[in-house]
Coordinates of C-alpha atoms in Angstrom, one line a residue:
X1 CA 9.0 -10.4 -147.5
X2 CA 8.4 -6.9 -147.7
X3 CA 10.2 -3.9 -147.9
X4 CA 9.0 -0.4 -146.3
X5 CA 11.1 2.6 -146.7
X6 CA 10.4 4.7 -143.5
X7 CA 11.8 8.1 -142.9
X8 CA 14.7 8.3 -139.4
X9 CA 15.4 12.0 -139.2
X10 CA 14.8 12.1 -135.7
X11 CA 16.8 8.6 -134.7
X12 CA 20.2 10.4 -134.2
X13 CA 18.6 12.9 -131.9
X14 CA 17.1 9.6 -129.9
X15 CA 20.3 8.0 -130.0
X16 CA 22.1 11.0 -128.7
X17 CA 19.2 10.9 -125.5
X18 CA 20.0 7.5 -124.6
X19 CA 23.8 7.8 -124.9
X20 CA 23.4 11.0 -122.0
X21 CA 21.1 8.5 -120.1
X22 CA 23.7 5.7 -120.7
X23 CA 26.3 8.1 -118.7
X24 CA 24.1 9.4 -116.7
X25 CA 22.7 5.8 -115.1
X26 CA 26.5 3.9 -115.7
X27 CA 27.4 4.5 -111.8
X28 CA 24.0 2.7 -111.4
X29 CA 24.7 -0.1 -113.5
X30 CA 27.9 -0.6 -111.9
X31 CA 26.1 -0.4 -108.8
X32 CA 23.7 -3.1 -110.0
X33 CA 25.5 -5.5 -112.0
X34 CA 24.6 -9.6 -110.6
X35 CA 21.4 -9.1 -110.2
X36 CA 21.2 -11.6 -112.6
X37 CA 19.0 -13.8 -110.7
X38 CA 17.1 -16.8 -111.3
X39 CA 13.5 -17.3 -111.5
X40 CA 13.9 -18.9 -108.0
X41 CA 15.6 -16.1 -106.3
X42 CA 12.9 -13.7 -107.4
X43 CA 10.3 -16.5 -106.1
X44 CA 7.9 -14.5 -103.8
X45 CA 9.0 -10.9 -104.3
X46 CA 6.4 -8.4 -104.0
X47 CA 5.5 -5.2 -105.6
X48 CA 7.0 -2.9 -102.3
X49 CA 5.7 0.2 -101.8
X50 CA 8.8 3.0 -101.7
X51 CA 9.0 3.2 -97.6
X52 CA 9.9 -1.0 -97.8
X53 CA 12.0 -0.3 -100.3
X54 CA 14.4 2.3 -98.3
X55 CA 16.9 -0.7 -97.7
X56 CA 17.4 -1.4 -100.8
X57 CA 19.6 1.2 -102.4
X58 CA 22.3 -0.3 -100.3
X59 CA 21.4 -3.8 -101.7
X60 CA 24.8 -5.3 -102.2
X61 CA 25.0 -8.2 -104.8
X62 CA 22.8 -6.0 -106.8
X63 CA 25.7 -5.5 -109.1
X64 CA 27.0 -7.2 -112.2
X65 CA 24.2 -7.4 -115.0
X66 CA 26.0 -11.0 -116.3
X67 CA 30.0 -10.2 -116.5
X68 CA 31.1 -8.8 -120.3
X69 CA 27.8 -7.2 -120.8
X70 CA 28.4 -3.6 -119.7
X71 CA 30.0 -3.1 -123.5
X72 CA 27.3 -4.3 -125.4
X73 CA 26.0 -1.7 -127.5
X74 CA 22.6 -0.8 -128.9
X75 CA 23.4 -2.1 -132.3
X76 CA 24.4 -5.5 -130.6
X77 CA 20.7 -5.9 -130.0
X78 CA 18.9 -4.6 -133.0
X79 CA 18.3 -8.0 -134.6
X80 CA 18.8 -10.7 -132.5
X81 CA 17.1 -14.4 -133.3
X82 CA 13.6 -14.1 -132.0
X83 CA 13.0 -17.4 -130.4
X84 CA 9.2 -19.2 -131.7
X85 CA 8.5 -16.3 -133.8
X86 CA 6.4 -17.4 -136.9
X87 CA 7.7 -16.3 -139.8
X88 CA 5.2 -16.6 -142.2
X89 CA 3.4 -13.8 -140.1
X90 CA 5.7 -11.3 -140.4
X91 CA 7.8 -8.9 -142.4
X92 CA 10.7 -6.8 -142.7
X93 CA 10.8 -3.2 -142.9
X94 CA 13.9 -1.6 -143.9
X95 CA 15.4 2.1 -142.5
X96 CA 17.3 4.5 -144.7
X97 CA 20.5 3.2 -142.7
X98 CA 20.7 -0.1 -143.5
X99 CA 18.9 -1.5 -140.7
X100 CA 15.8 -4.0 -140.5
X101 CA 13.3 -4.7 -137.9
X102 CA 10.6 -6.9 -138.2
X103 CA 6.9 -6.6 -138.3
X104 CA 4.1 -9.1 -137.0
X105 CA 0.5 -8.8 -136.5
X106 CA -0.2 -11.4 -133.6
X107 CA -2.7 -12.3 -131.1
X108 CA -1.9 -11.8 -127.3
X109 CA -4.1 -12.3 -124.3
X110 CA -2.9 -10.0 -121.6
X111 CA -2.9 -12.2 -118.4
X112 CA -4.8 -11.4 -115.2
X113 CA -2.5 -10.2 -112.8
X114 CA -2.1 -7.3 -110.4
X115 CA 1.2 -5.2 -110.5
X116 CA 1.7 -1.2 -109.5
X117 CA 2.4 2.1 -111.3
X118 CA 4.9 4.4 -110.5
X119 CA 2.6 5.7 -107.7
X120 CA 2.9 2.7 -105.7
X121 CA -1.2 1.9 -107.0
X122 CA -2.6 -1.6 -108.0
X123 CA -3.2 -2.4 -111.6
X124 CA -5.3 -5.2 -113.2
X125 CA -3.3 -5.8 -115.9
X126 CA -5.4 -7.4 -117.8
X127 CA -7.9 -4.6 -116.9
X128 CA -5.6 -1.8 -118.5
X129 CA -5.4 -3.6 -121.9
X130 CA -9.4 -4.1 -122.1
X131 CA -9.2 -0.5 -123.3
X132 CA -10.9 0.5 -127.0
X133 CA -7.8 2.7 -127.0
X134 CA -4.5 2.5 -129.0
X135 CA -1.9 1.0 -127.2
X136 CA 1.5 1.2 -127.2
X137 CA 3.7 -1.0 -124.6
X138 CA 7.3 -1.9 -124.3
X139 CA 9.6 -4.0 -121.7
X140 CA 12.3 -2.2 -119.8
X141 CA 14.1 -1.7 -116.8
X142 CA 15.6 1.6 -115.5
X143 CA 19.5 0.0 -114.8
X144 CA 19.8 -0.6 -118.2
X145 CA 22.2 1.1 -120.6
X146 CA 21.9 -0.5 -123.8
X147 CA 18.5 -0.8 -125.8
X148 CA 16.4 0.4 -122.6
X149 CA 17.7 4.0 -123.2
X150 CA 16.8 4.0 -126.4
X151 CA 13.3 2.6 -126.7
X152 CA 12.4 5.3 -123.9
X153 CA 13.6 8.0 -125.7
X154 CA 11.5 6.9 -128.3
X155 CA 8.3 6.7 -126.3
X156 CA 9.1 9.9 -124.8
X157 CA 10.1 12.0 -127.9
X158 CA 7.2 10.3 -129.5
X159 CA 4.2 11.4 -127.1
X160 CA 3.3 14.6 -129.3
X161 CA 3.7 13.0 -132.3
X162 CA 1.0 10.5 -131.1
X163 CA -0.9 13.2 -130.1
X164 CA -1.0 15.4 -132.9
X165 CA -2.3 11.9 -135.1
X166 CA -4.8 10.6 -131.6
X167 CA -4.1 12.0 -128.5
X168 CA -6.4 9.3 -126.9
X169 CA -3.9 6.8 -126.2
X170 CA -2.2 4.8 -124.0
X171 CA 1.7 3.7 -123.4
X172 CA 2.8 1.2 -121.2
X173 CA 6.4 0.2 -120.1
X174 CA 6.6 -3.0 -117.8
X175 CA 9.7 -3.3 -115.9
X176 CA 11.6 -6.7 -116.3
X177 CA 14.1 -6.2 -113.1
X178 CA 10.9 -5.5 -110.7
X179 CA 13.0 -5.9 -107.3
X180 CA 15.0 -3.1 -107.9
X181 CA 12.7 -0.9 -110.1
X182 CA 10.5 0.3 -107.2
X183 CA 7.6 2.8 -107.7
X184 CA 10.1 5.6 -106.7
X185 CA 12.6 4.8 -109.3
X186 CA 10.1 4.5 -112.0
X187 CA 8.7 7.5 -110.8
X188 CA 12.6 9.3 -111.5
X189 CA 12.5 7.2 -114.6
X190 CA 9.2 8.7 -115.5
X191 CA 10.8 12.6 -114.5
X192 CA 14.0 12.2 -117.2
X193 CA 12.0 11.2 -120.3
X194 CA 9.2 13.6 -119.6
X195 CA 6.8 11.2 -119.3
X196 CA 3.2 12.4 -119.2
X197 CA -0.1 11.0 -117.7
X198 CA -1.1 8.4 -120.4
X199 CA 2.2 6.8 -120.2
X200 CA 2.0 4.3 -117.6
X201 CA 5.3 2.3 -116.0
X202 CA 4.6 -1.2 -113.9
X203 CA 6.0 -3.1 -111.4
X204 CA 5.4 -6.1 -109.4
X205 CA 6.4 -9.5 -108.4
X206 CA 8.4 -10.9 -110.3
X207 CA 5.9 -14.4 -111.0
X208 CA 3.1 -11.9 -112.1
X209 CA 6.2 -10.0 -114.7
X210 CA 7.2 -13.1 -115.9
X211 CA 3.6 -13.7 -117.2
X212 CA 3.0 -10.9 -118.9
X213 CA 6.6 -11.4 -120.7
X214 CA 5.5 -14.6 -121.7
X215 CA 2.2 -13.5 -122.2
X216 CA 3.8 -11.5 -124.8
X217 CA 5.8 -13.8 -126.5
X218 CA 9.0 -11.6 -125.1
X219 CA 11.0 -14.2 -123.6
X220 CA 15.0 -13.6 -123.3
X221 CA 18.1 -16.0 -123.3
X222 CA 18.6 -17.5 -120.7
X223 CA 16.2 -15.9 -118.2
X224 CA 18.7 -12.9 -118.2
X225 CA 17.3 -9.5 -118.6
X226 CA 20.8 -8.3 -120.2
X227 CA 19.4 -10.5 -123.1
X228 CA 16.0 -8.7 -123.4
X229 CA 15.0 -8.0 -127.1
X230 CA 13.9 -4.1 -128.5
X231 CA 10.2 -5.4 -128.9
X232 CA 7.4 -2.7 -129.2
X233 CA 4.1 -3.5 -129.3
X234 CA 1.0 -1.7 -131.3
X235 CA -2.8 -2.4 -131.1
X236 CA -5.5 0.2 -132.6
X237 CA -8.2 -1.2 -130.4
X238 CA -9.1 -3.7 -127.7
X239 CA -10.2 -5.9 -130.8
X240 CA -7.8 -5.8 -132.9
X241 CA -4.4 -7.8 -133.0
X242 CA -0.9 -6.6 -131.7
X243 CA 1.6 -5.3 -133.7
X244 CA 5.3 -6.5 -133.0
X245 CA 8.0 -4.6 -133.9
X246 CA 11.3 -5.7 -133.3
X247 CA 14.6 -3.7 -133.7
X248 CA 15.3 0.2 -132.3
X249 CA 13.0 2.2 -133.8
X250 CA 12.6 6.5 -133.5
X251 CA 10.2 8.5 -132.9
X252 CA 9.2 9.4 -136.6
X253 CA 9.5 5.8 -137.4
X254 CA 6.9 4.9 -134.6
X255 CA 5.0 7.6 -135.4
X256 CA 4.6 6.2 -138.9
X257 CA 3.2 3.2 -137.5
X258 CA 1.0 4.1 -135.1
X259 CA -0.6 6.3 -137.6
X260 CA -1.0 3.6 -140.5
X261 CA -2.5 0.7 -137.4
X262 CA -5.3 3.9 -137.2
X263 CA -5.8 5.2 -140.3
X264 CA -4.6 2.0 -143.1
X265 CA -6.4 2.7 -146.0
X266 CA -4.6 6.2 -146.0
X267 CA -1.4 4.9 -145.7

């Protein structure tokens, strides 16, 4: 086990971001909580563009995220049992507050399947990943007000951070709740954490999701999203293995890794 000492100056100012989304989006949550469905309710679902998804805001039974779970807080998710997760691969760096998350190197083979940005547009998937860019990607869903916030704040605070060290890179957020996270509401999504070009958000069925969460090795409890863990994933090039970092992490933190997968024999 090792122990990295890794600077979180800018975590409070992160943390304060999500909260204000956490307010922002709670009428939302309330609006969506039970949409805790099943693998075989989502059976079939397509990637809609945003004209058939104009129904939709008035989708009742969309609410109730799994009773109990509206008071879950961040910290209730920053280290919970990683399910399969070989241990002998990884490590543990420590933040000056106290906190841990972990740290794996790991092979993952993106799967081929097609999905949609946040313009409504088809993407291979598999395609997007066969990039010799640095990649950065992340699984959230805009309803959610506990580690969601959070990790977006991060990927949005962090953008020219990323781009000061190698601005020729690529983020990707894939949405675990596809039904209701329609291209509009990524698009929204996209607006509030100042999102720019090179950060893309997907979509989809929910079968073709599903894949690339298991794809990922990203699997929650119980098939429910409320569950989902903080994992961010890392890769210098299309070449190179992923890194998986698991626990909240802020922008200078990320920063600090990102520039150590480019540039290791510096750091």
């Amino acid at each position: 086990m090792i122990l990295r000492h890794i600077p979180f100056s800018r975590m409070r100012a992160g943390l304060f971001a999500a909260g204000a989304f956490a307010v922002l989006t709670s009428a939302g949550a309330l609006a969506h909580d039970g949409h805790s469905h099943g693998h075989s309710d989502h059976q079939g679902h397509a990637a809609r563009t945003d004209d058939a998804h104009t129904g939709h805001d008035a989708h009742a039974g969309h609410d109730g995220h799994g009773g109990g779970h509206d008071g879950h807080a961040a910290m209730d998710h920053r280290m919970p049992a990683h399910l399969g997760m070989d241990e002998a691969n990884n490590e543990m760096a420590m933040r000056p507050d106290g906190f841990h998350y972990k740290r794996g190197r790991h092979a993952y083979a993106a799967p081929a399947v097609a999905l949609r940005d946040r313009q409504g547009r088809k993407v291979e998937f598999a395609d997007l990943l066969a990039t010799d860019r640095p990649v950065l990607l992340n699984f959230i869903f805009t309803s959610c007000a506990t580690i969601c916030p959070v990790q977006s704040a991060t990927f949005g605070q962090v953008q020219p951070d990323l781009a000061a060290i190698d601005p020729d890179y690529l983020m990707v957020s894939v949405s675990i709740d596809p039904e209701y996270d329609t291209p509009r509401r990524l698009r929204e999504y996209a607006e509030l954490h100042a999102a720019q070009d090179n950060w893309v958000m997907l979509t989809g069925q929910f079968d073709d999701i599903f894949a690339v969460v298991r794809a990922f090795d990203a699997v929650y409890k119980g098939e429910n999203k409320m569950y989902h863990r903080p994992l961010t994933f890392l890769r210098a090039s299309a070449d190179a293995p992923w890194l998986r970092l698991e626990g909240l992490l802020g922008a200078e933190e990320l920063a600090g890794e990102y520039a150590s997968l480019l540039s290791p024999e510096v750091n």
